[in-house]
Coordinates of C-alpha atoms and ligand atoms in Angstrom, one line a residue:
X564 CA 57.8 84.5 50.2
X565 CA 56.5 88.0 51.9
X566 CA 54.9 90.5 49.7
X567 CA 56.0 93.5 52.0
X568 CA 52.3 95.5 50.8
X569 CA 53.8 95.7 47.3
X570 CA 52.3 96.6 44.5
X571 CA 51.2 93.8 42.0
X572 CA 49.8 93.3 38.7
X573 CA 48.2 90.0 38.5
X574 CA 47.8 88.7 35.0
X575 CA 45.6 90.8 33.3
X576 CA 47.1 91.3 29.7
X577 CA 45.5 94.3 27.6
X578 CA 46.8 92.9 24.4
X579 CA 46.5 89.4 23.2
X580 CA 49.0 87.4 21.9
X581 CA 49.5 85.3 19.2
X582 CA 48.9 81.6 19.7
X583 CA 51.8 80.9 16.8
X584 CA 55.2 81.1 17.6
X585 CA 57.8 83.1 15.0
X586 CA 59.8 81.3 13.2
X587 CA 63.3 82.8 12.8
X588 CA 66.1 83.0 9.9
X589 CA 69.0 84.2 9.2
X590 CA 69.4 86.8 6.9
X591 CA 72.3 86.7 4.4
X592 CA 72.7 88.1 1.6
X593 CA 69.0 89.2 0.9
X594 CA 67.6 85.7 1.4
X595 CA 66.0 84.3 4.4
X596 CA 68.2 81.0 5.2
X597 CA 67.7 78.4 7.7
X598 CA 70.7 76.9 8.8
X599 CA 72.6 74.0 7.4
X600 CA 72.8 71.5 10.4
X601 CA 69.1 72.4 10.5
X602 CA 69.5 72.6 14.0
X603 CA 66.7 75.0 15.6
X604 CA 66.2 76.7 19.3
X605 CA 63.5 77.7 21.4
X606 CA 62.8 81.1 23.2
X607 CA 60.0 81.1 25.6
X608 CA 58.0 84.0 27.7
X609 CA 60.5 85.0 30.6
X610 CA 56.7 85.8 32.3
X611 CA 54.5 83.0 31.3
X612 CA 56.8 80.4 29.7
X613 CA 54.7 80.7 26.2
X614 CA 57.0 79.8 23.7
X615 CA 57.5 83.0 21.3
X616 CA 60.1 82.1 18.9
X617 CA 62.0 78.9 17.3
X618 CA 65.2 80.3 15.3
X619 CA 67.5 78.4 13.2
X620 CA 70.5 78.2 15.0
X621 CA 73.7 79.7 13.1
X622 CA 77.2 78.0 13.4
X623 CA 80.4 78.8 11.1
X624 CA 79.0 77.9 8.0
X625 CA 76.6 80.9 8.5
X626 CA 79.0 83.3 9.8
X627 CA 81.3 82.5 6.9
X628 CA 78.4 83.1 4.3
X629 CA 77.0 86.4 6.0
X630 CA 81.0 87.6 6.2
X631 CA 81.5 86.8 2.6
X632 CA 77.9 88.6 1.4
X633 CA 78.9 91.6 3.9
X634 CA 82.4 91.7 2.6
X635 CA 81.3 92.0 -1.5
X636 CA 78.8 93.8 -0.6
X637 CA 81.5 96.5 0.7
X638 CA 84.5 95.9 -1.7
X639 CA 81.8 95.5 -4.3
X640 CA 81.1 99.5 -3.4
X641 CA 77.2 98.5 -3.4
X642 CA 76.4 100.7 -0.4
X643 CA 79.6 103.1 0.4
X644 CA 79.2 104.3 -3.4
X645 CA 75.5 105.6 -2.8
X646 CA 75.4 109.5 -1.8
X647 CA 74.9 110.7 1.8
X648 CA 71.7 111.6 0.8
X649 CA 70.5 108.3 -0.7
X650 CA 72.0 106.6 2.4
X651 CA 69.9 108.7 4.3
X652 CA 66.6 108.1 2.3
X653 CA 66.8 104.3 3.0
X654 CA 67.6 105.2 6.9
X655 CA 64.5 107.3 6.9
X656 CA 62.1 104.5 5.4
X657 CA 63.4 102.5 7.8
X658 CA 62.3 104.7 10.3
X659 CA 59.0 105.3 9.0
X660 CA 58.5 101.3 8.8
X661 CA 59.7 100.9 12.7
X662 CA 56.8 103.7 13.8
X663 CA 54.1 101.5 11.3
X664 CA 55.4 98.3 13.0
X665 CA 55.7 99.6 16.2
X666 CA 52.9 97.5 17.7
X667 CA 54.1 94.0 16.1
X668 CA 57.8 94.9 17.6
X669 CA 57.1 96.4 21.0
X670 CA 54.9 93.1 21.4
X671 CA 57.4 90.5 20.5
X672 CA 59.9 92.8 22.4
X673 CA 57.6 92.2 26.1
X674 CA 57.5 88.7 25.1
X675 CA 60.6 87.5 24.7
X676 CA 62.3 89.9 27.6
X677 CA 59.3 90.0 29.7
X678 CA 59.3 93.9 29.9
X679 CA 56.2 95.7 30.0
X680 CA 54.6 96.4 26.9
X681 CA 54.5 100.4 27.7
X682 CA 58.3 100.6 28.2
X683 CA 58.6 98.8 25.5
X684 CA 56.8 100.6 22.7
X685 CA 58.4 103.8 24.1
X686 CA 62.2 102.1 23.4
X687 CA 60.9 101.3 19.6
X688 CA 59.4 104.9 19.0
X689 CA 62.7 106.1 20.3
X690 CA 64.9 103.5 18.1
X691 CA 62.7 105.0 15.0
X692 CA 64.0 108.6 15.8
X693 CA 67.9 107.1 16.4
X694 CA 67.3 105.8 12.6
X695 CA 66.0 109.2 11.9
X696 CA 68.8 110.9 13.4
X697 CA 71.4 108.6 12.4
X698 CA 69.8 109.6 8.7
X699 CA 70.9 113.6 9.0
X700 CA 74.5 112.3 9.7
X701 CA 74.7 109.9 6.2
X702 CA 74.4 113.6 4.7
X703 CA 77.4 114.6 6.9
X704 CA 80.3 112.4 6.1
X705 CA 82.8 115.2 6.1
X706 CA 87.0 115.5 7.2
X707 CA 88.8 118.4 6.8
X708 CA 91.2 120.4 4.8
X709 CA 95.0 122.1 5.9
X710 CA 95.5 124.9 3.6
X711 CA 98.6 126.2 5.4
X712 CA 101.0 124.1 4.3
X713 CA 102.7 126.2 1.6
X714 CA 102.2 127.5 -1.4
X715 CA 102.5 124.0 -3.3
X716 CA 101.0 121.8 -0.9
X717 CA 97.2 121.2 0.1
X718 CA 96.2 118.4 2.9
X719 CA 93.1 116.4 2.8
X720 CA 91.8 114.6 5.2
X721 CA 88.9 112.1 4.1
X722 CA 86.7 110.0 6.1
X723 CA 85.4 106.5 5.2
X724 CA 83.8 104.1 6.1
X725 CA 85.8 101.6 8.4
X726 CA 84.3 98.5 6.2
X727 CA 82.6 95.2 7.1
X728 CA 81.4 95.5 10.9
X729 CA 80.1 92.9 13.2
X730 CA 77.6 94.0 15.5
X731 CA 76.9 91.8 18.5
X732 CA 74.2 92.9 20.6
X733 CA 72.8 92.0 24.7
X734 CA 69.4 90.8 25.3
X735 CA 67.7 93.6 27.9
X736 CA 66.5 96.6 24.9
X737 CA 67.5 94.3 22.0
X738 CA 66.1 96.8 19.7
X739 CA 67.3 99.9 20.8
X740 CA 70.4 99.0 21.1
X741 CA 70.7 97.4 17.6
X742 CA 69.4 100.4 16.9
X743 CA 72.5 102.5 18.0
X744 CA 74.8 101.2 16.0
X745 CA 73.5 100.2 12.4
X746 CA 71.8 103.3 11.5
X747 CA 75.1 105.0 12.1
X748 CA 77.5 102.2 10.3
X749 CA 75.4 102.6 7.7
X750 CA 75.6 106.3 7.5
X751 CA 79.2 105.9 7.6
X752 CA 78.8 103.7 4.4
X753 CA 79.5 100.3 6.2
X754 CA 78.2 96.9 6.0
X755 CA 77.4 94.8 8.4
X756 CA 76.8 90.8 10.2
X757 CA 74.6 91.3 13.2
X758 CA 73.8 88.9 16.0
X759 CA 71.5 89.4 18.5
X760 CA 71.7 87.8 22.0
X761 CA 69.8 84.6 21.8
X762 CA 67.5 85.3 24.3
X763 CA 65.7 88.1 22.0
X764 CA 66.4 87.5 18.4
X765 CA 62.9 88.4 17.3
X766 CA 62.7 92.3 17.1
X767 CA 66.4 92.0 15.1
X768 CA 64.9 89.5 12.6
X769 CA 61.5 91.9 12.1
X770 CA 64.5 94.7 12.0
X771 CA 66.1 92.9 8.8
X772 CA 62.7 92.8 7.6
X773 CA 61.6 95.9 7.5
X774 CA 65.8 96.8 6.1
X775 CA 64.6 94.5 2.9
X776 CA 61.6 96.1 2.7
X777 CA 63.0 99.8 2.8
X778 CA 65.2 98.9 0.0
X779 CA 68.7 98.0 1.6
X780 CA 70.9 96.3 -1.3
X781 CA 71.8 92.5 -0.5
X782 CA 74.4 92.3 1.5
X783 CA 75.1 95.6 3.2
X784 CA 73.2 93.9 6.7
X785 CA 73.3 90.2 7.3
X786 CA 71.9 89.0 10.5
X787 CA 73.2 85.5 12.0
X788 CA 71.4 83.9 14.8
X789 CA 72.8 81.3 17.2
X790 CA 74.6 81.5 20.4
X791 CA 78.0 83.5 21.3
X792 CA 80.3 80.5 21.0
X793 CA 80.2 79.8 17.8
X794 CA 78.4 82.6 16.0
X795 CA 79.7 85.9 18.3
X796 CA 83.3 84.3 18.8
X797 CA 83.5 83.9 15.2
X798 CA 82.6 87.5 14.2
X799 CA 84.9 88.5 16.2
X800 CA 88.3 86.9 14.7
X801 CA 87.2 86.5 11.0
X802 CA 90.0 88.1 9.0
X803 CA 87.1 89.8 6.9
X804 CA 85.6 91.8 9.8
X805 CA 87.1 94.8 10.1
X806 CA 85.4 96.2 13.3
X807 CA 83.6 95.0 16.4
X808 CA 80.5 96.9 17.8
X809 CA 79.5 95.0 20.8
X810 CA 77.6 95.6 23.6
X811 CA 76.9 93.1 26.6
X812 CA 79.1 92.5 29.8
X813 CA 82.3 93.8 30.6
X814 CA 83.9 90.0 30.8
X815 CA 83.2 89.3 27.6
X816 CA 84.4 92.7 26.3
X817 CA 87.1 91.7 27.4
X818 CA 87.6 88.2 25.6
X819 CA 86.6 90.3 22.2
X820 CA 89.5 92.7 23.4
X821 CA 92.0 89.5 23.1
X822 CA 90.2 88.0 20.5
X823 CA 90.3 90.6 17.8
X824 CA 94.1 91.9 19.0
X825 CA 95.5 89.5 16.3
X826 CA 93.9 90.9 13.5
X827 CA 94.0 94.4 15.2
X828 CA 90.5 95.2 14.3
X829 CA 88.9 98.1 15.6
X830 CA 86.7 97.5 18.5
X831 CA 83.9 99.4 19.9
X832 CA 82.4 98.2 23.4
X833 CA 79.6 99.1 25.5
X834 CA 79.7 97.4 29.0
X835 CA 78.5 97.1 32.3
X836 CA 77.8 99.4 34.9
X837 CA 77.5 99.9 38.6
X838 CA 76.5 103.6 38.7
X839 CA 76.7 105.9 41.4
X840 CA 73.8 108.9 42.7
X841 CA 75.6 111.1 44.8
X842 CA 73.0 112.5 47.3
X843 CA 74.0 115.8 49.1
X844 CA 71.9 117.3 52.2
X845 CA 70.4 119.9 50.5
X846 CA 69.2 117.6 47.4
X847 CA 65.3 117.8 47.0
X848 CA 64.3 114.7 48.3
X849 CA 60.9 114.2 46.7
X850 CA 62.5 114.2 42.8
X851 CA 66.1 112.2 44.3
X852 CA 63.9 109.7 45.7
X853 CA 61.5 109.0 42.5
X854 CA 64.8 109.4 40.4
X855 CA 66.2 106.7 42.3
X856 CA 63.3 104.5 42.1
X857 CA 63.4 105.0 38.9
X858 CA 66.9 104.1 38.5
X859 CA 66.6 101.1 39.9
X860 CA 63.7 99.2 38.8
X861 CA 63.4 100.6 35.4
X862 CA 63.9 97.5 32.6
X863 CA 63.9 95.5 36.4
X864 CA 67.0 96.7 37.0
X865 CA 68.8 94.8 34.4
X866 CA 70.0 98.2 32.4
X867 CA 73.9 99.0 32.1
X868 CA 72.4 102.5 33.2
X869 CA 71.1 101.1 36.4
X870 CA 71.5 103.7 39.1
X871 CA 72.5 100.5 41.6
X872 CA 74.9 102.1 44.5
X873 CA 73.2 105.3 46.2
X874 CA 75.9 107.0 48.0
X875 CA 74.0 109.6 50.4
X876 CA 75.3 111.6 53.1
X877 CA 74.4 110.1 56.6
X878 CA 72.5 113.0 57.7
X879 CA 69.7 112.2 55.0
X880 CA 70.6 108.8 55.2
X881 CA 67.8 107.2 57.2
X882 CA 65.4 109.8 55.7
X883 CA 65.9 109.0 52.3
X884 CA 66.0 105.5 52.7
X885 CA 62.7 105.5 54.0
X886 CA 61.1 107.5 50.7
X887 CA 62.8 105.4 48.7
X888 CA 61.5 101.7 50.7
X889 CA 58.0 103.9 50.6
X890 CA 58.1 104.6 46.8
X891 CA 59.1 101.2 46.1
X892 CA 56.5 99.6 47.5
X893 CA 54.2 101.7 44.8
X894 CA 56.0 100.8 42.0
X895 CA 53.6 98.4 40.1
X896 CA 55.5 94.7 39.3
X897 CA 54.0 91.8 37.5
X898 CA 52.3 91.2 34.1
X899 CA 54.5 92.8 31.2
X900 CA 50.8 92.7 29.0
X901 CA 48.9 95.4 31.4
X902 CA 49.6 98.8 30.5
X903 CA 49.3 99.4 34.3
X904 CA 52.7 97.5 34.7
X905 CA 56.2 99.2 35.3
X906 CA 58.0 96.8 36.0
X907 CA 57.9 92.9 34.5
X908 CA 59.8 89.4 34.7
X909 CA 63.6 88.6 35.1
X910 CA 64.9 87.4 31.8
X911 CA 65.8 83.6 32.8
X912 CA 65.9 81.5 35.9
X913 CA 69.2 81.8 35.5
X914 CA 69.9 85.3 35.9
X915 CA 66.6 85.1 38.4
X916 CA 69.2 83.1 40.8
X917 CA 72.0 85.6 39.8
X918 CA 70.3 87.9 41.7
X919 CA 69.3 86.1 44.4
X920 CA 72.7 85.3 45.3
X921 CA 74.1 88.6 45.4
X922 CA 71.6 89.5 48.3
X923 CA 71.8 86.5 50.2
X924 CA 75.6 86.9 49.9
X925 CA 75.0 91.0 51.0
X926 CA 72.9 89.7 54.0
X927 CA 75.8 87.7 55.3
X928 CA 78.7 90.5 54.7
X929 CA 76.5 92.7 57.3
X930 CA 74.3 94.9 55.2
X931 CA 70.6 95.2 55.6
X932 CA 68.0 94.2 53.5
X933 CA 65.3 97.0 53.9
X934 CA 62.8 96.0 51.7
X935 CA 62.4 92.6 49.1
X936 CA 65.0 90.3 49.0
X937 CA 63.5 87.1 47.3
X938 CA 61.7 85.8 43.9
X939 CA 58.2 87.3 43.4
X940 CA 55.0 85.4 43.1
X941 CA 52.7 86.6 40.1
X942 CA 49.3 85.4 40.5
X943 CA 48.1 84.0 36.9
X944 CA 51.8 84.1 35.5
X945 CA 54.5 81.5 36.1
X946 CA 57.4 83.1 34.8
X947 CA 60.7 84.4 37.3
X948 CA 59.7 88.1 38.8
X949 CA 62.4 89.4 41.8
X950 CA 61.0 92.1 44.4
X951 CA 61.6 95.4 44.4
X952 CA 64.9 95.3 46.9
X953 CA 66.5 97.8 49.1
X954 CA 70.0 96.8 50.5
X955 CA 71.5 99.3 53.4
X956 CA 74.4 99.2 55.8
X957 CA 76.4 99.0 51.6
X958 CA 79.9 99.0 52.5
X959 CA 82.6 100.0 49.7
X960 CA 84.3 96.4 50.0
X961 CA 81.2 94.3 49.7
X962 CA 80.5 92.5 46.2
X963 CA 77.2 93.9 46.0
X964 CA 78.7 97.8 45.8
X965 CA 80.9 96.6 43.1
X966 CA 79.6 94.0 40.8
X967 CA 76.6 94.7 38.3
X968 CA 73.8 92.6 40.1
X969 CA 71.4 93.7 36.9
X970 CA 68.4 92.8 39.2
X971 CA 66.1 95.6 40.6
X972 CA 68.5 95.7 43.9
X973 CA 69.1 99.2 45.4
X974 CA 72.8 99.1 47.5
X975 CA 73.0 102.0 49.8
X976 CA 76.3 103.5 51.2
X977 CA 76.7 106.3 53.4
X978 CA 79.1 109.4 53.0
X979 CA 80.4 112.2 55.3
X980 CA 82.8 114.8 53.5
X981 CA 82.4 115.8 49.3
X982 CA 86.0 113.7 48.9
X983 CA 85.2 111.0 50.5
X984 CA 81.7 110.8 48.1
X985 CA 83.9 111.5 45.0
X986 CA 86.3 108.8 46.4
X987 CA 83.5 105.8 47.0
X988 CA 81.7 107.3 43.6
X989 CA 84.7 106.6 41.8
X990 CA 86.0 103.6 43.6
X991 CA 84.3 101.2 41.0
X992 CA 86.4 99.3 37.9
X993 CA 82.8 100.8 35.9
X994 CA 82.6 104.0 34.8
X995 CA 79.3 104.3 32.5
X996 CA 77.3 106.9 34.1
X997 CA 76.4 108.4 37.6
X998 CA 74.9 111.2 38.8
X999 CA 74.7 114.0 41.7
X1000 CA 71.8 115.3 43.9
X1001 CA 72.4 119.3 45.4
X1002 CA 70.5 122.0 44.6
X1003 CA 74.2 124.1 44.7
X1004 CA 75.1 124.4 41.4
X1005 CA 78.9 124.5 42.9
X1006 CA 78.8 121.4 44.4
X1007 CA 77.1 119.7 41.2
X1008 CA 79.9 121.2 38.6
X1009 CA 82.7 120.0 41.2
X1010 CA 81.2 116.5 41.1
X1011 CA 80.6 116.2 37.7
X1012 CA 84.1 117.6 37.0
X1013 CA 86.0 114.8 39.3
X1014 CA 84.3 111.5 38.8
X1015 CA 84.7 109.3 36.5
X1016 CA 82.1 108.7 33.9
X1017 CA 81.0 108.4 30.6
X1018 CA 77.6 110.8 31.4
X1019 CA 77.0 112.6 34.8
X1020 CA 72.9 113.2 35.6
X1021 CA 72.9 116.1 38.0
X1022 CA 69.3 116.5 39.3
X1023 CA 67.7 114.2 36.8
X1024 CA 68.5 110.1 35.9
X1025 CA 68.7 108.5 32.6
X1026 CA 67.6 111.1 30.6
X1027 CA 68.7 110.2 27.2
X1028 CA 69.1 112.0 23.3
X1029 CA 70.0 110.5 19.8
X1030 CA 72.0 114.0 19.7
X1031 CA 74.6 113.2 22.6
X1032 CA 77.0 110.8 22.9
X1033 CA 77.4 107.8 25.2
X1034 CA 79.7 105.5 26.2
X1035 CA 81.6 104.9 29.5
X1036 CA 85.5 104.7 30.9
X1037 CA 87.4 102.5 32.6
X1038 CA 85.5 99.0 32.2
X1039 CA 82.6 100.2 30.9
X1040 CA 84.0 100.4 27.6
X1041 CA 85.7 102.1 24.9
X1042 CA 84.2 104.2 22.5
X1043 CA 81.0 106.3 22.5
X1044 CA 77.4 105.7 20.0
X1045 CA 74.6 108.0 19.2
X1046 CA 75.5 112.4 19.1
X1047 CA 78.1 112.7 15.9
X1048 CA 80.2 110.7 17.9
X1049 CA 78.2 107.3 17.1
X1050 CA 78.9 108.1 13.1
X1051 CA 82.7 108.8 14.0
X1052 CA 82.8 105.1 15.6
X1053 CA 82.4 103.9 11.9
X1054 CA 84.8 105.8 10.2
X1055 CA 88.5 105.4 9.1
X1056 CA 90.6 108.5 8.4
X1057 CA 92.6 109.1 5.2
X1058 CA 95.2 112.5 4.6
X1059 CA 96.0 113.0 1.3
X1060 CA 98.7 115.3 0.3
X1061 CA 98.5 116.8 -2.6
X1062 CA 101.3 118.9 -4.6
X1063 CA 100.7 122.0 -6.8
X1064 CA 102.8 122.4 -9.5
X1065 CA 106.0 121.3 -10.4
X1066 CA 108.0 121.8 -7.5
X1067 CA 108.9 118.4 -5.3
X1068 CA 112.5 118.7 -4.8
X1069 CA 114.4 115.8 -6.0
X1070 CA 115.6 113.3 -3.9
X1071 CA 118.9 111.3 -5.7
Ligands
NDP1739 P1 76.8 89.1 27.3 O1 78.1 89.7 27.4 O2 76.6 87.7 28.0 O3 76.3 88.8 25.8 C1 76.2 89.9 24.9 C2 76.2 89.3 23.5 O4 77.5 88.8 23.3 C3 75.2 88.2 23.3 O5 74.7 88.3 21.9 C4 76.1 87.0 23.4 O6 75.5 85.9 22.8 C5 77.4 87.4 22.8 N1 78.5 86.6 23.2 C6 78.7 85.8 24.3 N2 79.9 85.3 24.3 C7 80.6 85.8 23.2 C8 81.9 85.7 22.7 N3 82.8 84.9 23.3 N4 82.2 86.3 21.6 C9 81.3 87.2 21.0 N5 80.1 87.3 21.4 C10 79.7 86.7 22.5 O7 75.7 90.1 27.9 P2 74.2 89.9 28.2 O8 73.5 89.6 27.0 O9 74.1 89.0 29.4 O10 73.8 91.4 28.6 C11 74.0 91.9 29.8 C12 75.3 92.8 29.9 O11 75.3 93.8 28.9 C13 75.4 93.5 31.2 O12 76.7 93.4 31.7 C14 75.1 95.0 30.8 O13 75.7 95.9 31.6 C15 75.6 95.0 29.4 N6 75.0 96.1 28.7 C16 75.7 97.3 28.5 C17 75.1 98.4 27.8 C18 75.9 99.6 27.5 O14 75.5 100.3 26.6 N7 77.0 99.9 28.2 C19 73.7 98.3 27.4 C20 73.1 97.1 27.7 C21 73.7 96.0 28.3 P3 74.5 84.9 23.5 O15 74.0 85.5 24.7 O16 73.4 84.7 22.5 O17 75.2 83.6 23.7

């Protein structure tokens, strides 16, 4: 294993840990319940194999008890009958609790994903202003009105809330993403089972804490822990659920898709991604490359938002590969406890030989592996790190320009003509997000107009607002969270036709 002059963090945490491990419940129905087989499991330090957590681990029994708490709860009218506004007041303690617990959560957040502990704190300060956000929409529930009808007719059209939701969330920003989708079923007047991937059930279980202690009524969110098969696959076909919000990969999207097309339940999904940046020759360099850099290693790569294909026109090619390999080598990897730290460990060995895979298997189709390519030693630490990789020679049929490797592994493609750059942009089954690189404000609305995403970047990467939607096309999902659209997701539509007076015209 070469170090290629990287940059690395040797273990050096700034915070300490706690020596005890959590110990995990479900929550249903306002009480904290372990699980009836009794049946426990483990989650350890991705970095340092500490273990972090022991959860109880859910089966059908506990779906079935956190459906039937979720579903009184909402025929029972204990939450949906509230106002806007008192929604929104228990939204907003929420929020305030998030920004007092912030230190507690962003810490068992770097543990049990091996992130480092300044990203992490950043993602919980945001999820408190989604909460906060998601609050001003509870006072907004609002449809709309046709008053041109006739004289003796008035249409209504009401929005409610869709009902009982499961909410099944991925393990790389566990809380954040939680985060944009309760406050908004909620706001829409839901109730809700949430499970949380396995690998990071902590910060969920603190977030159920913190719901109890803001005053959320029993019932309205019931968290299950456990593993997809049983626990997901059974919140997705329960005849009680009347919605799916799930984010996590696009193949099992899909078996939600055919799972829940019996009961015809509404389903919202958030997938994978394999994003494009479009570079153009006169792009400023300086900003594309650190944008890039960015793109790629942030969360170590393993972000739906990854920006993982650079497609750059071959006259910059070679020059902006070699910023980027430069940059790279600055980027600071290794322990997710030092503040100094941008990038941590890879979430499992597992997914650590995922990775791996995908470049050895990129080697052998003929591209060119610039920079990195293998596992990372940490000195101090013995968890799984990957180094900062830079793949060129990308070609459009190789697996590693289409498939998500969610490692931080840069693929770069060349381009010649503006079509044939909108052509390999869009030539991905994904469509989350991608961006474009020209200081011609032309050739950035042209691009932005033709490919095929759920948000374009131009000049910029990953920027991101409670206040706008997002969401991707194709088979990066259906639907869009956060902006007004994230409260939309979470409500059903109702016209009601009303007749003035005396004059319906009899039928027999
Ligand atoms: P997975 O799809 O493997 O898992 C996501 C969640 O679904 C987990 O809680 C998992 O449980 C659960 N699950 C697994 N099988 C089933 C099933 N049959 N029915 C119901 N639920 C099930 O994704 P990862 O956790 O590996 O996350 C990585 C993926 O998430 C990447 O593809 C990434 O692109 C995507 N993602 C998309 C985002 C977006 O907004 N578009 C944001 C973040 C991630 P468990 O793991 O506990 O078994």
């Amino acid at each position: 294993m070469t170090n290629h002059d990287l940059t690395l963090i040797a273990a050096q945490p700034d915070i300490s840990v706690p020596s005890e491990a959590l110990n995990l419940k479900h929550l249903i129905d306002g009480l904290w319940t372990a699980s009836k087989s009794g049946k426990t499991f483990e989650r350890r330090s991705p970095a340092t194999g500490q273990l972090v957590s022991v959860a109880a681990m859910g089966g059908t029994e506990e779906v079935e008890a956190a459906v039937a708490a979720a579903r009184a709860a909402f025929d029972g009218r204990r939450w949906s009958d509230l106002s806007g506004r008192d929604r929104a007041k228990i939204l907003n303690r929420v929020a305030d609790l998030i920004d007092a617990n912030l230190d507690r959560i962003a810490l068992t957040e770097t543990m049990e994903s091996g992130k480092p502990i300044s990203q992490a704190e950043a993602e919980i300060e945001g999820a408190a202003n989604i909460w906060r956000y998601a609050a001003t929409l509870a006072w907004n529930v609002r449809g709309d009105s046709q008053n041109a009808l006739g004289p003796d007719m008035l249409g209504l059209v009401l929005k409610e809330p869709v009902g009982v939701v499961s909410i099944i969330t991925p393990w790389n920003f566990p809380f954040l993403i939680v985060s944009q989708k309760l406050p908004f079923a909620l706001a829409a007047g839901c109730t809700a089972v949430v499970k949380p991937s396995e690998l990071t059930s902590s910060t969920t279980v603190i977030l159920g804490e913190l719901l109890v202690e803001a005053g959320i009524p029993a019932g309205v969110v019931n968290i299950v822990l456990g593993f997809g098969d049983p626990v997901g696959a059974t919140m997705t076909v329960h005849r009680d659920i009347d919605m799916v919000s799930f984010t996590g990969s696009t193949a099992v999207g899909k078996t939600i898709v055919a799972a829940t097309s019996s009961g015809i339940k509404k389903v919202s999904l958030e997938l994978g991604g394999k994003n494009p940046q479009v570079v153009f020759p006169d792009a400023d360099l300086d900003q594309a490359a650190d944008a890039i850099v960015f793109g790629i290693y942030f969360n170590a790569g393993e972000c739906c938002n990854s920006g993982s294909r650079i497609i750059v026109h071959e006259d910059i090619a070679a020059e902006l590969s070699e910023r980027v390999v430069a940059l790279s080598r600055k980027v600071p990897f290794g322990d997710p406890l030092n503040r100094k730290t941008k990038v941590g460990a890879i979430i499992s060995t597992q997914h650590q030989a995922k990775i791996d895979r995908y470049v050895k298997e990129a080697r052998s189709a003929g591209a060119d592996i610039l920079l990195g390519g293998e596992g990372l030693k940490i000195d101090g630490l013995n968890g799984q790190f990957y180094q900062p990789t830079v793949v060129t020679d990308v070609t459009a049929d190789m697996t590693i320009a289409n498939e998500e490797v969610f490692g931080p592994v840069l693929s770069i493609i060349k381009f010649k003509t503006f079509d044939e750059a909108i052509t390999l942009a869009n030539g991905s089954a994904y469509g989350l997000s991608a961006g474009v690189w020209s200081k011609d404000i032309s050739t950035c609305l042209d691009f932005t107009r033709k490919v095929r995403a759920g948000t374009v970047w131009t000049n910029t990467w990953m920027d991101g607002y409670p206040e706008l939607p997002f969401g991707g096309v194709k088979e990066s999902g259906l639907g869009r969270e956060l902006g007004p659209n994230g409260l939309e997701e979470f409500l059903e539509t109702k016209t009601v036709q009303m007749r003035i007076g005396d004059t319906r015209q009899m039928w027999v």
